[in-house]
mmCIF file with all atom_site columns, C-alpha atoms in Angstrom:
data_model
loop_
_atom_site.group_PDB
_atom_site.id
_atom_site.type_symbol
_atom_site.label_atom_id
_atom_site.label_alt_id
_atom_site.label_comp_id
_atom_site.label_asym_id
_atom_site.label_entity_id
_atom_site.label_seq_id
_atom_site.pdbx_PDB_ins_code
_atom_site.Cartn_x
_atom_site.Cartn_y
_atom_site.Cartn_z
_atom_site.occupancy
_atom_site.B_iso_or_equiv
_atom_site.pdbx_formal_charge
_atom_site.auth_seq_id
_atom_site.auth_comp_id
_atom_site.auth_asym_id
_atom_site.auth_atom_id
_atom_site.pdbx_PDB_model_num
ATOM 1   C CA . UNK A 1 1   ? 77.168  93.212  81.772  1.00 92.00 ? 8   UNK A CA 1
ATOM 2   C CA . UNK A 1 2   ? 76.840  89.471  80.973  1.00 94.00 ? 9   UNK A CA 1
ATOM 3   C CA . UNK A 1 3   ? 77.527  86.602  83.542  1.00 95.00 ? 10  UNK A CA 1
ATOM 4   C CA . UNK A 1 4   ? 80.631  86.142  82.098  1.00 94.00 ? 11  UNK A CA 1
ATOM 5   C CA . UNK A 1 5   ? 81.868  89.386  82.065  1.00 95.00 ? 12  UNK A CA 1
ATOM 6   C CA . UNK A 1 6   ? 80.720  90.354  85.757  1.00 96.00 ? 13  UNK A CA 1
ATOM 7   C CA . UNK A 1 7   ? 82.624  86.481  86.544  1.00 95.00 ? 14  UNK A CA 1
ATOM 8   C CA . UNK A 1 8   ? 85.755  87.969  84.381  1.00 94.00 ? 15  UNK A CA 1
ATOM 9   C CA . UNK A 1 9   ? 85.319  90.697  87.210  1.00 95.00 ? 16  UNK A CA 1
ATOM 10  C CA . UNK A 1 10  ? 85.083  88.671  90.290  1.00 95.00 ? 17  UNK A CA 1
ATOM 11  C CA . UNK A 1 11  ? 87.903  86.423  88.982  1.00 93.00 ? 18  UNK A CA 1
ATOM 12  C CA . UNK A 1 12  ? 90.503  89.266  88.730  1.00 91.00 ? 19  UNK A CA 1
ATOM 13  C CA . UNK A 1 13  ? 88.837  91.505  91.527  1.00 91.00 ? 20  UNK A CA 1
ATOM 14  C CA . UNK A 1 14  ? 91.646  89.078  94.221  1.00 90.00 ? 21  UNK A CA 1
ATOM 15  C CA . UNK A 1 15  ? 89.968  91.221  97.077  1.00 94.00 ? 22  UNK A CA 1
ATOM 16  C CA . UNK A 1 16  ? 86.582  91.797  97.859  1.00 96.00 ? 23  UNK A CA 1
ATOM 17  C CA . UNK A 1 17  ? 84.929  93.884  100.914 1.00 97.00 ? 24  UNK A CA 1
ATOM 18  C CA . UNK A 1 18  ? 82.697  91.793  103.002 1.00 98.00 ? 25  UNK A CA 1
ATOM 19  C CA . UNK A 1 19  ? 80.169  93.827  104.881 1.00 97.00 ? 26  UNK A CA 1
ATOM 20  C CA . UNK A 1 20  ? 78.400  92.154  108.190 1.00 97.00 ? 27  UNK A CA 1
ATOM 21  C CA . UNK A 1 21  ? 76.623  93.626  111.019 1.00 96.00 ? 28  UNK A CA 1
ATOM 22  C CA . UNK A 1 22  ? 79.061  93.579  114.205 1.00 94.00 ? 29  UNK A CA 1
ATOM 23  C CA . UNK A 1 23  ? 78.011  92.557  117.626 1.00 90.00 ? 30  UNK A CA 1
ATOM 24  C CA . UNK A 1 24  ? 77.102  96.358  118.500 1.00 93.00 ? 31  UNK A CA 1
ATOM 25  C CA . UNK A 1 25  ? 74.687  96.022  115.918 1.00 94.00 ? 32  UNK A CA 1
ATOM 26  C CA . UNK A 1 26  ? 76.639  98.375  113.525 1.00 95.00 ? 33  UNK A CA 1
ATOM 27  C CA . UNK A 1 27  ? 77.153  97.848  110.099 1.00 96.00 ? 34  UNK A CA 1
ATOM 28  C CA . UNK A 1 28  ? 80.859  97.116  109.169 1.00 96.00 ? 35  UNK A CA 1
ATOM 29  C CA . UNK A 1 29  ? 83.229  96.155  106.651 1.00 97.00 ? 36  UNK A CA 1
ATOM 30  C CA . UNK A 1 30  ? 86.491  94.066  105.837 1.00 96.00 ? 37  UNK A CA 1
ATOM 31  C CA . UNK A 1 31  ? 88.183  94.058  103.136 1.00 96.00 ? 38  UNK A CA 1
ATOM 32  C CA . UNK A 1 32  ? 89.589  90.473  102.423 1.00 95.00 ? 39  UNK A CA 1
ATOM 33  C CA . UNK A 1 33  ? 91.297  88.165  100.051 1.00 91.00 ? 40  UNK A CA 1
ATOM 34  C CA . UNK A 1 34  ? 88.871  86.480  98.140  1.00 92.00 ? 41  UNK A CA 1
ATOM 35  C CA . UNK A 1 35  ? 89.894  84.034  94.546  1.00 92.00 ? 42  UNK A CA 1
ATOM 36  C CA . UNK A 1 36  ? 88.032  80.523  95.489  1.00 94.00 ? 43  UNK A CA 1
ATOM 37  C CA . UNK A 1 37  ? 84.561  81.090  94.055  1.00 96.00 ? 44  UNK A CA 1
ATOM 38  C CA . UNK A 1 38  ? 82.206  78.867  92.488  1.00 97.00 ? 45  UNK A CA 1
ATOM 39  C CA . UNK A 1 39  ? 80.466  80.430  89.754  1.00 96.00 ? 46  UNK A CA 1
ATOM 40  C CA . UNK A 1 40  ? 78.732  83.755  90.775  1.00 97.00 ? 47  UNK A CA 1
ATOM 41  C CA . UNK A 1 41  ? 76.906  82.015  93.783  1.00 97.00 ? 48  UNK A CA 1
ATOM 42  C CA . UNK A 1 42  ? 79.341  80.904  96.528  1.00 97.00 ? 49  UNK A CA 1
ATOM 43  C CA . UNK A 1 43  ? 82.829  82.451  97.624  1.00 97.00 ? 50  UNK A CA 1
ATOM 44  C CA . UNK A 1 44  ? 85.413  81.006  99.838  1.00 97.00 ? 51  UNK A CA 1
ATOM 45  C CA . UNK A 1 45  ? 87.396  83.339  102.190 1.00 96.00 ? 52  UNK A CA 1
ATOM 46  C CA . UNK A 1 46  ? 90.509  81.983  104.402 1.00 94.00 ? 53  UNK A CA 1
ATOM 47  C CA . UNK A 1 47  ? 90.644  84.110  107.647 1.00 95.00 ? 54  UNK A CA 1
ATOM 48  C CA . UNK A 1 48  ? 91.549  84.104  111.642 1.00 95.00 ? 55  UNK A CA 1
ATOM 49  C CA . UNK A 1 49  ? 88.838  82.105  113.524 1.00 96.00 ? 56  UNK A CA 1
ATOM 50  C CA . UNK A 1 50  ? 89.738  84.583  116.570 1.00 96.00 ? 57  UNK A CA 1
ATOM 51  C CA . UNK A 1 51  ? 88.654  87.693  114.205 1.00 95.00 ? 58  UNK A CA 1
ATOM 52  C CA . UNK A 1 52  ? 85.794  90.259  114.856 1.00 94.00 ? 59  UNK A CA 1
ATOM 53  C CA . UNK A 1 53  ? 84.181  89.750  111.716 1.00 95.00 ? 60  UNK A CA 1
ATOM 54  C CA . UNK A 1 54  ? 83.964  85.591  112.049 1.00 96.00 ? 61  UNK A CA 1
ATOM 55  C CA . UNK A 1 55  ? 82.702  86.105  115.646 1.00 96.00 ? 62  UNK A CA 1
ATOM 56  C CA . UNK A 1 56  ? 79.874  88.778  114.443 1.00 96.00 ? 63  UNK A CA 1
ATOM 57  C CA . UNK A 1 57  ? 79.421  86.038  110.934 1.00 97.00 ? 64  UNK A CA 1
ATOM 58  C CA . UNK A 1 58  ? 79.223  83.197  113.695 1.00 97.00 ? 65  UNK A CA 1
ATOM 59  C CA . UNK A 1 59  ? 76.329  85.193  115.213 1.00 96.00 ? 66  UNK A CA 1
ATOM 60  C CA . UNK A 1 60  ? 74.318  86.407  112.176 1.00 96.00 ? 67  UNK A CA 1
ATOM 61  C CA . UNK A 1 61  ? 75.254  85.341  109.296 1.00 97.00 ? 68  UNK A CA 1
ATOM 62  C CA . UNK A 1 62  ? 73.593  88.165  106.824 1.00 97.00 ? 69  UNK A CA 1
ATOM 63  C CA . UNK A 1 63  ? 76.210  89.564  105.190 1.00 98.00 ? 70  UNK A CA 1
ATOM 64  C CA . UNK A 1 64  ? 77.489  91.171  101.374 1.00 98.00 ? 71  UNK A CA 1
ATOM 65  C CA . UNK A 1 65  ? 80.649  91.086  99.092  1.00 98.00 ? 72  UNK A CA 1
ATOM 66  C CA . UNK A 1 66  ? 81.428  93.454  96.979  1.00 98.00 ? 73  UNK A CA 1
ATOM 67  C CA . UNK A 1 67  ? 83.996  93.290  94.251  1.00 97.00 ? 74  UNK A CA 1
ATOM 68  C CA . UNK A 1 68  ? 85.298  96.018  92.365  1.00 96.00 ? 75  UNK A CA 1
ATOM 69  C CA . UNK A 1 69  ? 88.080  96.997  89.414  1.00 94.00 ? 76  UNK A CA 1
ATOM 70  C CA . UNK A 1 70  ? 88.504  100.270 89.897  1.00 90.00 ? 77  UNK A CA 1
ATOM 71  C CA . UNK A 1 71  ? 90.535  101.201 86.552  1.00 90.00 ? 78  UNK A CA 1
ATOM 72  C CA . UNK A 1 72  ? 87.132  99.590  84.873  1.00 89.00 ? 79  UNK A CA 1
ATOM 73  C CA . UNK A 1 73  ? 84.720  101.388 86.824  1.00 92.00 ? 80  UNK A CA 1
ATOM 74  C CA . UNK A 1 74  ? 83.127  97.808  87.533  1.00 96.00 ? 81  UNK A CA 1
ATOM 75  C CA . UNK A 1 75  ? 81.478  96.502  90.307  1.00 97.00 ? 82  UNK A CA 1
ATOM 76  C CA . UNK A 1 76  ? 79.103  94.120  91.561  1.00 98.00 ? 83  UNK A CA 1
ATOM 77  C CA . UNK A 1 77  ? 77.575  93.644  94.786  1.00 98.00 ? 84  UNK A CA 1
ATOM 78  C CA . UNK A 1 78  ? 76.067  90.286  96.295  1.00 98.00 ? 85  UNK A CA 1
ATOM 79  C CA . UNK A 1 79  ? 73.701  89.940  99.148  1.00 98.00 ? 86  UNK A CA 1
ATOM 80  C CA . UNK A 1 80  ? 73.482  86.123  101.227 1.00 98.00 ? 87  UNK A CA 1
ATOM 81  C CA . UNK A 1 81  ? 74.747  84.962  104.292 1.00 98.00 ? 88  UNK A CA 1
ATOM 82  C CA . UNK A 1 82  ? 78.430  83.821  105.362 1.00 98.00 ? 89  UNK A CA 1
ATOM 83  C CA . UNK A 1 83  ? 79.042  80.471  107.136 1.00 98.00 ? 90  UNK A CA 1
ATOM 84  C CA . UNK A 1 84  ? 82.338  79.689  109.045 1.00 98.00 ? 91  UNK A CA 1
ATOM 85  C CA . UNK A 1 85  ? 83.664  76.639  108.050 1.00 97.00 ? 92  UNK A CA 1
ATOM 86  C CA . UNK A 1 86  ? 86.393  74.406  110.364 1.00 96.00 ? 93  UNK A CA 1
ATOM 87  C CA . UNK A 1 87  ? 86.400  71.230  108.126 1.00 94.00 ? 94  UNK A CA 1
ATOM 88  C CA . UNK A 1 88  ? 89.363  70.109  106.807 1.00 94.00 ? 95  UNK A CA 1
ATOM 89  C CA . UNK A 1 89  ? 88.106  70.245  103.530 1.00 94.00 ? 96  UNK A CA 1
ATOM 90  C CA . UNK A 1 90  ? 87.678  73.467  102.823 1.00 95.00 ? 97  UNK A CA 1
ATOM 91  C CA . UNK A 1 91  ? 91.179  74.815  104.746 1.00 95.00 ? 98  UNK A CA 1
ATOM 92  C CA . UNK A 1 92  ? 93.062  72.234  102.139 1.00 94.00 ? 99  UNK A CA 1
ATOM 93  C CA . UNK A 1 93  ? 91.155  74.009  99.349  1.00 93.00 ? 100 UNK A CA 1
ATOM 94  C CA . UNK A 1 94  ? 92.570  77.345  100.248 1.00 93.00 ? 101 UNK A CA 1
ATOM 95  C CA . UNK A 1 95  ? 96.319  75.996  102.101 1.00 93.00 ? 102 UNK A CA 1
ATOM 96  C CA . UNK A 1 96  ? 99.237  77.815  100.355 1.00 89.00 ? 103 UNK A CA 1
ATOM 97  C CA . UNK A 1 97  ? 102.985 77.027  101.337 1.00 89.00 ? 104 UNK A CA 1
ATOM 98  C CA . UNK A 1 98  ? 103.736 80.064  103.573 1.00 91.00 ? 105 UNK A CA 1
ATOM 99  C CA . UNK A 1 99  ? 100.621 80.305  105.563 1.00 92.00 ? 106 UNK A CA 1
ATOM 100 C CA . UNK A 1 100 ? 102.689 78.910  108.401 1.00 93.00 ? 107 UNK A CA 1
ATOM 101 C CA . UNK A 1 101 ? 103.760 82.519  109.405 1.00 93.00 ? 108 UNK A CA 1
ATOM 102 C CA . UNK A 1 102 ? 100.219 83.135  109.790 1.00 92.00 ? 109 UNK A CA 1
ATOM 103 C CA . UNK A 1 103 ? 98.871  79.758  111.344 1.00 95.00 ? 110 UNK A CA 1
ATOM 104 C CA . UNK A 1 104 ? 101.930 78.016  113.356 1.00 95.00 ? 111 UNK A CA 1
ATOM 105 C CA . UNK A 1 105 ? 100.110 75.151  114.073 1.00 95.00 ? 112 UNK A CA 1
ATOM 106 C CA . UNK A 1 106 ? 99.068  74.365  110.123 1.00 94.00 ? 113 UNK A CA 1
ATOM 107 C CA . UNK A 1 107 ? 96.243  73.590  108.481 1.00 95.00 ? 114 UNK A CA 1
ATOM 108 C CA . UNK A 1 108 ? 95.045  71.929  111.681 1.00 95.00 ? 115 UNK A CA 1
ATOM 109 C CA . UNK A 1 109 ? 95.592  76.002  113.174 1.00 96.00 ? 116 UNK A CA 1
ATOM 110 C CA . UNK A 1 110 ? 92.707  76.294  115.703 1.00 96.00 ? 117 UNK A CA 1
ATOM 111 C CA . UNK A 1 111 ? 92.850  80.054  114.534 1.00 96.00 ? 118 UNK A CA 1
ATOM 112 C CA . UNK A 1 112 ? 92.579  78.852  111.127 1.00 97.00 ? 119 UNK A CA 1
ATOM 113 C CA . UNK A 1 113 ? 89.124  79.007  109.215 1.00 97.00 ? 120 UNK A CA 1
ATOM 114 C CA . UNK A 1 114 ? 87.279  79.710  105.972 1.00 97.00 ? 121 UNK A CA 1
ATOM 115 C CA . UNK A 1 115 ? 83.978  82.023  105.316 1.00 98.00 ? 122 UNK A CA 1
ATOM 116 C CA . UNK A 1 116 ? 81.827  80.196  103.137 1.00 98.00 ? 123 UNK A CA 1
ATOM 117 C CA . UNK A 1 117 ? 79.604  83.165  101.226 1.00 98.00 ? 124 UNK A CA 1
ATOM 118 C CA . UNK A 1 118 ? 76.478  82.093  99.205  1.00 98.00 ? 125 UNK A CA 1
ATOM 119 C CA . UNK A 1 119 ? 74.862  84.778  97.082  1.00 98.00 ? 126 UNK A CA 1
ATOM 120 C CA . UNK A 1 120 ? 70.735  85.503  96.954  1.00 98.00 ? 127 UNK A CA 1
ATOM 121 C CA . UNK A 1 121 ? 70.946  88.057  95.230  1.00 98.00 ? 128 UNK A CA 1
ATOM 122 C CA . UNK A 1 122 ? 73.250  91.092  93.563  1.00 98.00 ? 129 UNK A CA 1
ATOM 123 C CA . UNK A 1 123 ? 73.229  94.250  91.244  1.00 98.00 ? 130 UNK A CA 1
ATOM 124 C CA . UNK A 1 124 ? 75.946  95.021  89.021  1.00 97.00 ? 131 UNK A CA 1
ATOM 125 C CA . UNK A 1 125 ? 77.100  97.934  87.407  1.00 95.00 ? 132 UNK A CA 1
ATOM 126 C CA . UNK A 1 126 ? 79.864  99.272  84.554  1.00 94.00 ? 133 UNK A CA 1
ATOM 127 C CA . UNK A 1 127 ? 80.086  102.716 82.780  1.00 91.00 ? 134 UNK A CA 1
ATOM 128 C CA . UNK A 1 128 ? 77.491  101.268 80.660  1.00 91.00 ? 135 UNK A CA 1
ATOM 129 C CA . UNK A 1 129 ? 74.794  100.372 82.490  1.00 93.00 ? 136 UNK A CA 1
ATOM 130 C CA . UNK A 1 130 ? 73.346  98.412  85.918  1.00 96.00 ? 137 UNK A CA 1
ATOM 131 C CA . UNK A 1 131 ? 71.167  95.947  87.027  1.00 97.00 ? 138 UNK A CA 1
ATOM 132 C CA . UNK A 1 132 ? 69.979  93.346  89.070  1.00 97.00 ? 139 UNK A CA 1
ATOM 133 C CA . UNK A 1 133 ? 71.184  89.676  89.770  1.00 97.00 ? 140 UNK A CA 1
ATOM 134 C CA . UNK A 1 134 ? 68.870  87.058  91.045  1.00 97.00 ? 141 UNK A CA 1
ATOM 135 C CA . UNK A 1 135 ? 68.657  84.064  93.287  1.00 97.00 ? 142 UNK A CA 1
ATOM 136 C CA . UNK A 1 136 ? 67.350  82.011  90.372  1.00 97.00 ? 143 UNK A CA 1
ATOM 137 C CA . UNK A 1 137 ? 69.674  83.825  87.453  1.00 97.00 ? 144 UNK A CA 1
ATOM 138 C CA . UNK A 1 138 ? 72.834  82.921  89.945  1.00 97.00 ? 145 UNK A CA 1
ATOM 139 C CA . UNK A 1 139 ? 72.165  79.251  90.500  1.00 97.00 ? 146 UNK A CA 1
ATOM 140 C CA . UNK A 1 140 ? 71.520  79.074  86.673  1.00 97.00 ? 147 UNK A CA 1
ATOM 141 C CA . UNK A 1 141 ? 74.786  80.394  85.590  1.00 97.00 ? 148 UNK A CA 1
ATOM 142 C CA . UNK A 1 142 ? 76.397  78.319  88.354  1.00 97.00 ? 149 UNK A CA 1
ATOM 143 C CA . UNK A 1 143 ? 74.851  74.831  87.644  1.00 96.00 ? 150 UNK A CA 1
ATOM 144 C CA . UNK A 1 144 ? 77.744  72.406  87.285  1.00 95.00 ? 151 UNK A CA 1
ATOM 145 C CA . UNK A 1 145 ? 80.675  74.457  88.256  1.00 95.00 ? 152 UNK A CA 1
ATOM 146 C CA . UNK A 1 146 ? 83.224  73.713  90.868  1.00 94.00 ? 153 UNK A CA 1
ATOM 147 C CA . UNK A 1 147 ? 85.348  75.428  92.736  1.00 93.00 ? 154 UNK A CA 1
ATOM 148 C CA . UNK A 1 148 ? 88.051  77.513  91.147  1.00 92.00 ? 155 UNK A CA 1
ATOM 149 C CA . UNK A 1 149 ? 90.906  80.115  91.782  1.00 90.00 ? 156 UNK A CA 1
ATOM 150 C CA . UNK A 1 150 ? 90.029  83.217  90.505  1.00 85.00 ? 157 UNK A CA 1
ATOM 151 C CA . UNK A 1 151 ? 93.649  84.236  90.506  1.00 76.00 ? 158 UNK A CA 1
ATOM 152 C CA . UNK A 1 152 ? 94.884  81.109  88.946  1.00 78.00 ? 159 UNK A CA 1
ATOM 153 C CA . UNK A 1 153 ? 92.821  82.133  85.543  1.00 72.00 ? 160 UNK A CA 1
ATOM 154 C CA . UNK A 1 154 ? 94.300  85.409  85.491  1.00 64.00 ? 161 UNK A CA 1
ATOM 155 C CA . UNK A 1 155 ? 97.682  84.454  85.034  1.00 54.00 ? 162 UNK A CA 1
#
């Protein structure tokens, strides 16, 4: 797969499954709406501050998404770490009209956050092959790029 094709993937994927290791010390999973990516490298995930998964992200950070079309038989896989973001900034970014019924109060929701996930590393694979993505291969196919819905580039 190219970078573009595996960012064709991410871009129409809409959800991806973050994995993190809970407060137990057990691996776990969540699957979770995911379209505001930058590049390959860097992911931005709207989400309940009050959740499991932020509290376990809050306390180690180490975590994978994975993104998948299952009617391709694509997926791809990225390793970093997750940080919770609060700033006003990034809960504009990812605001729709409607998220009221989730967050009451707002954008200014105390139980309103986004996960911030930056890539090291990843491995990709398609019916036609696999391989491996790397720290240095993802911030060169993301130099320059901003933020951007995923979803919005679909339609």
């Amino acid at each position: 797969m190219t970078y573009s094709e595996i960012m064709s993937l991410i871009d129409r994927s809409l959800f991806a499954t973050i994995g993190y290791t809970d407060e137990a010390g057990r691996p776990n999973v969540r699957r979770v709406f995911c379209v505001w990516h930058k590049g390959l490298g860097r992911h931005l995930i709207s989400t309940n501050t009050s959740s499991a998964h932020v509290k376990s992200l809050l306390r180690d950070g180490r975590s994978c998404l994975y993104f998948t079309d299952d009617q391709a038989f694509e997926g791809v896989c990225l390793h970093g770490n997750s940080a919770v973001r609060t700033d006003r900034t990034y809960k504009e970014l990812l605001w729709n009209a409607g998220d009221e019924k989730y967050y009451p109060e707002g954008i200014d929701d105390e139980d309103y956050c986004v996960i911030e996930f930056t890539a090291e590393s990843g491995r990709y694979y398609r019916y036609d092959g696999k391989g491996d993505l790397t720290k240095q291969e993802i911030s060169a196919y993301d130099k320059d790029k901003e933020f951007e819905n995923g979803y919005s580039k679909q339609r």
